[in-house]
Amino acid sequence: MNTFEKPQLSDRAWINDILKNQNILNCDAPFGTVFTWQEEYGTRICHYKDFYLIAYTYEKDWIYFDYPIGNGDVKDAINFMIDYAVSNGLKYTIVASGEEQANVLRQLLPH
C-alpha cells in the first residue's frame, strides 16, 4: 500500500507487527485508535516499506501526518509523505512526539 487509505480490519496484523518493536510516545498509533476514530478525524494509513504512516484529513486542503513509525530511512518516509501531500494539492504538517523526533524534523526540514 503506497497510498493513504481508510484503516481496515485486515491492516491490524501489519500495524501490530511494526508497533511491537517500537518505543513510541504516540497514543494515536494503536490499531484500535485509528480504526475507531477514522471517520471523526479522517484518519488514513499507509504501509510504506517498513513504516506505518498515519495521516489526518479532517480539514479541507490540509493533511496532518504523524512522525513515521517503523524502521528504515526516515528521510525517505518523510519525503514520501511530503510528495503525497504536494501531489494531492494539500498543505501539510508533520507532528513530532517528543524532542528527539522534533530534532530529526528540524535537521531534515530546515526553514
XYZ file of N, CA, C and O in Angstrom:
444
model
N 0.856 -1.170 0.000
C 0.000 0.000 0.000
C 0.904 1.236 0.000
O 1.524 1.543 0.982
N 0.985 1.919 -1.116
C 1.774 3.138 -1.183
C 0.895 4.365 -1.360
O 1.250 5.315 -2.045
N -0.248 4.303 -0.713
C -1.148 5.444 -0.667
C -1.827 5.435 0.703
O -1.762 4.443 1.422
N -2.415 6.530 1.062
C -3.105 6.615 2.353
C -4.561 6.222 2.163
O -5.253 6.779 1.306
N -5.002 5.249 2.947
C -6.358 4.734 2.838
C -6.985 4.597 4.215
O -6.292 4.602 5.232
N -8.309 4.433 4.231
C -9.007 4.192 5.495
C -8.502 2.893 6.111
O -8.299 1.904 5.396
N -8.325 2.868 7.432
C -7.908 1.619 8.083
C -8.983 0.538 7.924
O -10.168 0.814 8.021
N -8.529 -0.673 7.644
C -9.403 -1.835 7.517
C -8.997 -2.854 8.578
O -7.850 -2.868 9.030
N -9.912 -3.728 8.953
C -9.586 -4.768 9.928
C -8.379 -5.592 9.486
O -7.569 -6.024 10.306
N -8.211 -5.761 8.203
C -7.086 -6.543 7.675
C -5.733 -5.855 7.889
O -4.690 -6.494 7.748
N -5.728 -4.578 8.247
C -4.480 -3.845 8.497
C -3.915 -4.119 9.889
O -2.753 -3.823 10.164
N -4.726 -4.670 10.750
C -4.328 -4.860 12.156
C -3.020 -5.634 12.305
O -2.147 -5.245 13.088
N -2.842 -6.702 11.563
C -1.661 -7.556 11.719
C -0.370 -6.817 11.383
O 0.586 -6.849 12.166
N -0.311 -6.145 10.243
C 0.939 -5.473 9.880
C 1.216 -4.271 10.787
O 2.371 -3.994 11.106
N 0.159 -3.584 11.216
C 0.358 -2.471 12.140
C 0.922 -2.981 13.459
O 1.904 -2.442 13.986
N 0.333 -4.025 13.997
C 0.836 -4.586 15.257
C 2.258 -5.108 15.121
O 3.055 -4.991 16.055
N 2.613 -5.687 13.965
C 3.987 -6.148 13.741
C 4.981 -4.993 13.810
O 6.062 -5.129 14.376
N 4.630 -3.874 13.232
C 5.524 -2.707 13.277
C 5.580 -2.132 14.686
O 6.656 -1.823 15.197
N 4.428 -2.002 15.342
C 4.383 -1.369 16.664
C 5.066 -2.180 17.760
O 5.607 -1.592 18.700
N 5.080 -3.490 17.655
C 5.583 -4.313 18.761
C 7.059 -4.085 19.069
O 7.495 -4.340 20.183
N 7.821 -3.586 18.129
C 9.248 -3.353 18.353
C 9.602 -1.875 18.427
O 10.761 -1.510 18.266
N 8.614 -1.039 18.643
C 8.849 0.402 18.675
C 8.697 0.945 20.089
O 7.868 0.472 20.852
N 9.480 1.938 20.384
C 9.378 2.650 21.653
C 8.877 4.058 21.318
O 9.665 4.964 21.105
N 7.556 4.193 21.229
C 6.984 5.460 20.773
C 6.080 6.073 21.839
O 5.568 5.380 22.709
N 5.882 7.371 21.713
C 5.041 8.116 22.637
C 3.660 8.423 22.051
O 2.849 9.074 22.683
N 3.382 7.973 20.857
C 2.172 8.347 20.136
C 0.982 7.486 20.558
O 0.866 6.333 20.159
N 0.058 8.064 21.304
C -1.127 7.316 21.744
C -2.133 7.116 20.618
O -3.078 6.336 20.745
N -1.940 7.789 19.481
C -2.840 7.637 18.344
C -2.462 6.466 17.446
O -3.193 6.136 16.524
N -1.329 5.821 17.692
C -0.810 4.803 16.791
C -1.487 3.432 16.869
O -1.571 2.746 15.849
N -1.955 2.967 18.020
C -2.533 1.618 18.062
C -3.677 1.449 17.055
O -4.447 2.377 16.795
N -3.771 0.236 16.520
C -4.784 -0.029 15.504
C -6.186 0.353 15.962
O -6.953 0.969 15.214
N -6.547 -0.011 17.183
C -7.893 0.280 17.678
C -8.224 1.757 17.641
O -9.355 2.148 17.348
N -7.236 2.584 17.906
C -7.448 4.029 17.898
C -7.694 4.546 16.489
O -8.662 5.277 16.248
N -6.823 4.170 15.552
C -7.011 4.679 14.181
C -8.293 4.140 13.557
O -8.967 4.853 12.816
N -8.629 2.908 13.882
C -9.845 2.316 13.326
C -11.091 2.986 13.904
O -12.019 3.338 13.174
N -11.096 3.202 15.205
C -12.259 3.787 15.884
C -12.519 5.226 15.461
O -13.664 5.624 15.271
N -11.464 6.023 15.309
C -11.612 7.451 15.052
C -11.479 7.835 13.577
O -11.436 9.022 13.253
N -11.451 6.864 12.695
C -11.191 7.172 11.284
C -12.211 8.123 10.659
O -11.852 8.963 9.826
N -13.457 8.025 11.049
C -14.465 8.925 10.466
C -14.406 10.319 11.088
O -14.536 11.326 10.394
N -14.195 10.383 12.373
C -14.157 11.672 13.077
C -12.989 12.552 12.625
O -13.136 13.758 12.464
N -11.821 11.933 12.432
C -10.616 12.705 12.107
C -10.111 12.473 10.684
O -9.047 12.970 10.327
N -10.855 11.733 9.910
C -10.404 11.449 8.551
C -9.083 10.699 8.556
O -8.229 10.927 7.697
N -8.916 9.796 9.511
C -7.660 9.081 9.659
C -7.423 8.165 8.461
O -8.296 7.399 8.070
N -6.218 8.266 7.907
C -5.801 7.417 6.801
C -4.439 6.834 7.167
O -3.647 7.471 7.863
N -4.169 5.633 6.674
C -2.904 4.980 6.990
C -2.231 4.497 5.712
O -2.871 4.326 4.675
N -0.920 4.272 5.828
C -0.150 3.782 4.705
C 0.950 2.856 5.218
O 1.628 3.176 6.201
N 1.113 1.713 4.563
C 2.220 0.798 4.844
C 3.270 1.079 3.786
O 3.194 0.588 2.664
N 4.231 1.914 4.148
C 5.279 2.327 3.215
C 6.593 1.688 3.638
O 7.136 2.024 4.691
N 7.063 0.751 2.841
C 8.278 -0.014 3.152
C 8.114 -0.627 4.540
O 7.153 -1.349 4.767
N 9.007 -0.329 5.483
C 8.888 -0.860 6.849
C 8.311 0.175 7.804
O 8.575 0.137 9.005
N 7.535 1.102 7.269
C 6.943 2.166 8.075
C 5.420 2.072 8.102
O 4.783 1.654 7.142
N 4.887 2.518 9.202
C 3.450 2.704 9.417
C 3.255 4.208 9.448
O 3.780 4.898 10.328
N 2.549 4.734 8.473
C 2.329 6.174 8.366
C 0.860 6.471 8.653
O -0.033 5.783 8.159
N 0.643 7.512 9.442
C -0.711 7.918 9.826
C -0.930 9.361 9.379
O -0.075 10.227 9.606
N -2.081 9.602 8.773
C -2.440 10.948 8.335
C -3.875 11.252 8.754
O -4.697 10.354 8.898
N -4.135 12.537 8.927
C -5.473 13.011 9.311
C -5.919 14.022 8.268
O -5.194 14.970 7.958
N -7.128 13.820 7.746
C -7.607 14.645 6.635
C -8.898 15.383 6.980
O -9.730 15.611 6.111
N -9.052 15.738 8.238
C -10.313 16.331 8.694
C -10.490 17.788 8.307
O -11.573 18.344 8.453
N -9.463 18.422 7.815
C -9.555 19.839 7.471
C -9.311 20.016 5.974
O -8.322 19.509 5.432
N -10.208 20.732 5.319
C -10.105 20.925 3.872
C -8.754 21.534 3.502
O -8.282 22.462 4.154
N -8.158 20.998 2.457
C -6.898 21.485 1.886
C -5.666 21.200 2.741
O -4.586 21.695 2.443
N -5.829 20.438 3.840
C -4.701 20.129 4.715
C -4.621 18.634 4.964
O -5.636 17.947 4.978
N -3.405 18.169 5.203
C -3.190 16.816 5.685
C -2.158 16.907 6.807
O -1.166 17.618 6.695
N -2.467 16.246 7.902
C -1.592 16.243 9.071
C -1.007 14.840 9.221
O -1.756 13.867 9.293
N 0.310 14.759 9.246
C 0.984 13.478 9.369
C 1.591 13.321 10.753
O 2.169 14.264 11.292
N 1.496 12.112 11.305
C 2.297 11.771 12.473
C 3.698 11.421 11.987
O 3.876 10.982 10.845
N 4.660 11.592 12.860
C 6.034 11.194 12.564
C 6.036 9.703 12.174
O 5.317 8.909 12.781
N 6.817 9.312 11.164
C 6.810 7.915 10.713
C 7.170 6.924 11.828
O 8.086 7.164 12.612
N 6.460 5.815 11.855
C 6.697 4.758 12.847
C 7.243 3.547 12.111
O 6.612 3.055 11.164
N 8.401 3.072 12.548
C 8.962 1.883 11.924
C 10.464 1.956 11.822
O 11.123 2.718 12.535
N 10.984 1.164 10.906
C 12.429 1.065 10.720
C 12.793 1.368 9.285
O 12.065 1.031 8.373
N 13.942 1.994 9.124
C 14.418 2.311 7.787
C 14.823 3.760 7.692
O 15.108 4.426 8.689
N 14.820 4.255 6.492
C 15.261 5.614 6.185
C 14.108 6.593 6.464
O 13.183 6.725 5.656
N 14.184 7.259 7.604
C 13.131 8.204 8.000
C 12.992 9.325 6.976
O 11.886 9.750 6.652
N 14.111 9.786 6.445
C 14.067 10.861 5.451
C 13.257 10.419 4.225
O 12.464 11.187 3.697
N 13.454 9.182 3.792
C 12.694 8.653 2.659
C 11.195 8.638 2.977
O 10.374 9.035 2.147
N 10.843 8.185 4.169
C 9.428 8.142 4.564
C 8.834 9.549 4.625
O 7.700 9.774 4.171
N 9.582 10.495 5.165
C 9.098 11.879 5.245
C 8.936 12.465 3.842
O 7.936 13.133 3.548
N 9.903 12.207 2.965
C 9.784 12.690 1.583
C 8.574 12.074 0.891
O 7.897 12.750 0.112
N 8.282 10.800 1.174
C 7.098 10.162 0.615
C 5.833 10.899 1.070
O 4.935 11.178 0.268
N 5.765 11.238 2.366
C 4.602 11.950 2.891
C 4.460 13.322 2.242
O 3.351 13.719 1.843
N 5.558 14.041 2.137
C 5.530 15.371 1.525
C 5.095 15.276 0.066
O 4.239 16.041 -0.400
N 5.674 14.324 -0.664
C 5.293 14.137 -2.070
C 3.815 13.813 -2.203
O 3.142 14.290 -3.128
N 3.305 12.996 -1.291
C 1.877 12.646 -1.308
C 1.028 13.908 -1.139
O 0.072 14.133 -1.889
N 1.378 14.734 -0.158
C 0.616 15.964 0.077
C 0.669 16.886 -1.134
O -0.378 17.360 -1.616
N 1.851 17.134 -1.626
C 2.026 18.053 -2.759
C 1.299 17.538 -4.001
O 0.611 18.300 -4.680
N 1.426 16.234 -4.285
C 0.784 15.683 -5.487
C -0.742 15.700 -5.391
O -1.429 15.639 -6.414
N -1.263 15.810 -4.182
C -2.717 15.903 -3.988
C -3.177 17.331 -3.721
O -4.330 17.559 -3.338
N -2.270 18.291 -3.897
C -2.621 19.701 -3.744
C -2.955 20.096 -2.315
O -3.768 20.998 -2.098
N -2.333 19.427 -1.343
C -2.628 19.684 0.063
C -1.468 20.370 0.778
O -0.303 20.071 0.507
N -1.807 21.265 1.673
C -0.818 21.794 2.608
C -0.617 20.715 3.664
O -1.524 19.919 3.915
N 0.540 20.690 4.281
C 0.808 19.601 5.224
C 1.540 20.080 6.473
O 2.205 21.109 6.477
N 1.390 19.281 7.507
C 2.127 19.437 8.756
C 2.559 18.044 9.189
O 1.803 17.091 9.048
N 3.785 17.949 9.715
C 4.275 16.687 10.280
C 4.449 16.910 11.771
O 5.148 17.834 12.190
N 3.787 16.078 12.560
C 3.766 16.238 14.014
C 4.778 15.299 14.663
O 4.794 14.096 14.374
N 5.593 15.840 15.533
C 6.578 15.062 16.281
C 6.044 14.769 17.681
O 5.341 15.580 18.267
N 6.407 13.601 18.188
C 6.081 13.231 19.574
C 7.382 13.198 20.353
O 8.083 12.197 20.358
N 7.720 14.307 20.947
C 8.937 14.363 21.742
C 10.058 15.120 21.045
O 10.039 15.363 19.837
N 11.038 15.484 21.837
C 12.150 16.312 21.366
C 13.034 15.590 20.348
O 13.527 16.195 19.406
N 13.226 14.289 20.523
C 14.075 13.544 19.588
C 13.510 13.589 18.171
O 14.232 13.861 17.206
N 12.222 13.338 18.042
C 11.591 13.398 16.723
C 11.610 14.830 16.175
O 11.842 15.042 14.982
N 11.364 15.791 17.042
C 11.379 17.194 16.614
C 12.753 17.575 16.080
O 12.864 18.286 15.066
N 13.809 17.109 16.730
C 15.166 17.405 16.265
C 15.442 16.800 14.897
O 16.084 17.428 14.052
N 14.959 15.589 14.664
C 15.133 14.963 13.351
C 14.416 15.793 12.288
O 14.979 16.070 11.217
N 13.197 16.214 12.580
C 12.452 17.032 11.615
C 13.165 18.350 11.348
O 13.231 18.801 10.195
N 13.720 18.963 12.377
C 14.459 20.219 12.193
C 15.670 20.024 11.277
O 16.007 20.896 10.469
N 16.337 18.890 11.430
C 17.514 18.610 10.592
C 17.117 18.322 9.146
O 17.786 18.760 8.223
N 16.045 17.556 8.972
C 15.634 17.159 7.629
C 14.868 18.251 6.886
O 14.898 18.299 5.667
N 14.180 19.093 7.640
C 13.329 20.125 7.021
C 13.647 21.504 7.566
O 12.809 22.162 8.166
N 14.867 21.967 7.349
C 15.206 23.296 7.894
C 14.379 24.383 7.217
O 14.006 24.268 6.044
N 14.095 25.439 7.958
C 13.318 26.562 7.398
C 14.209 27.452 6.593
O 15.272 27.760 6.819
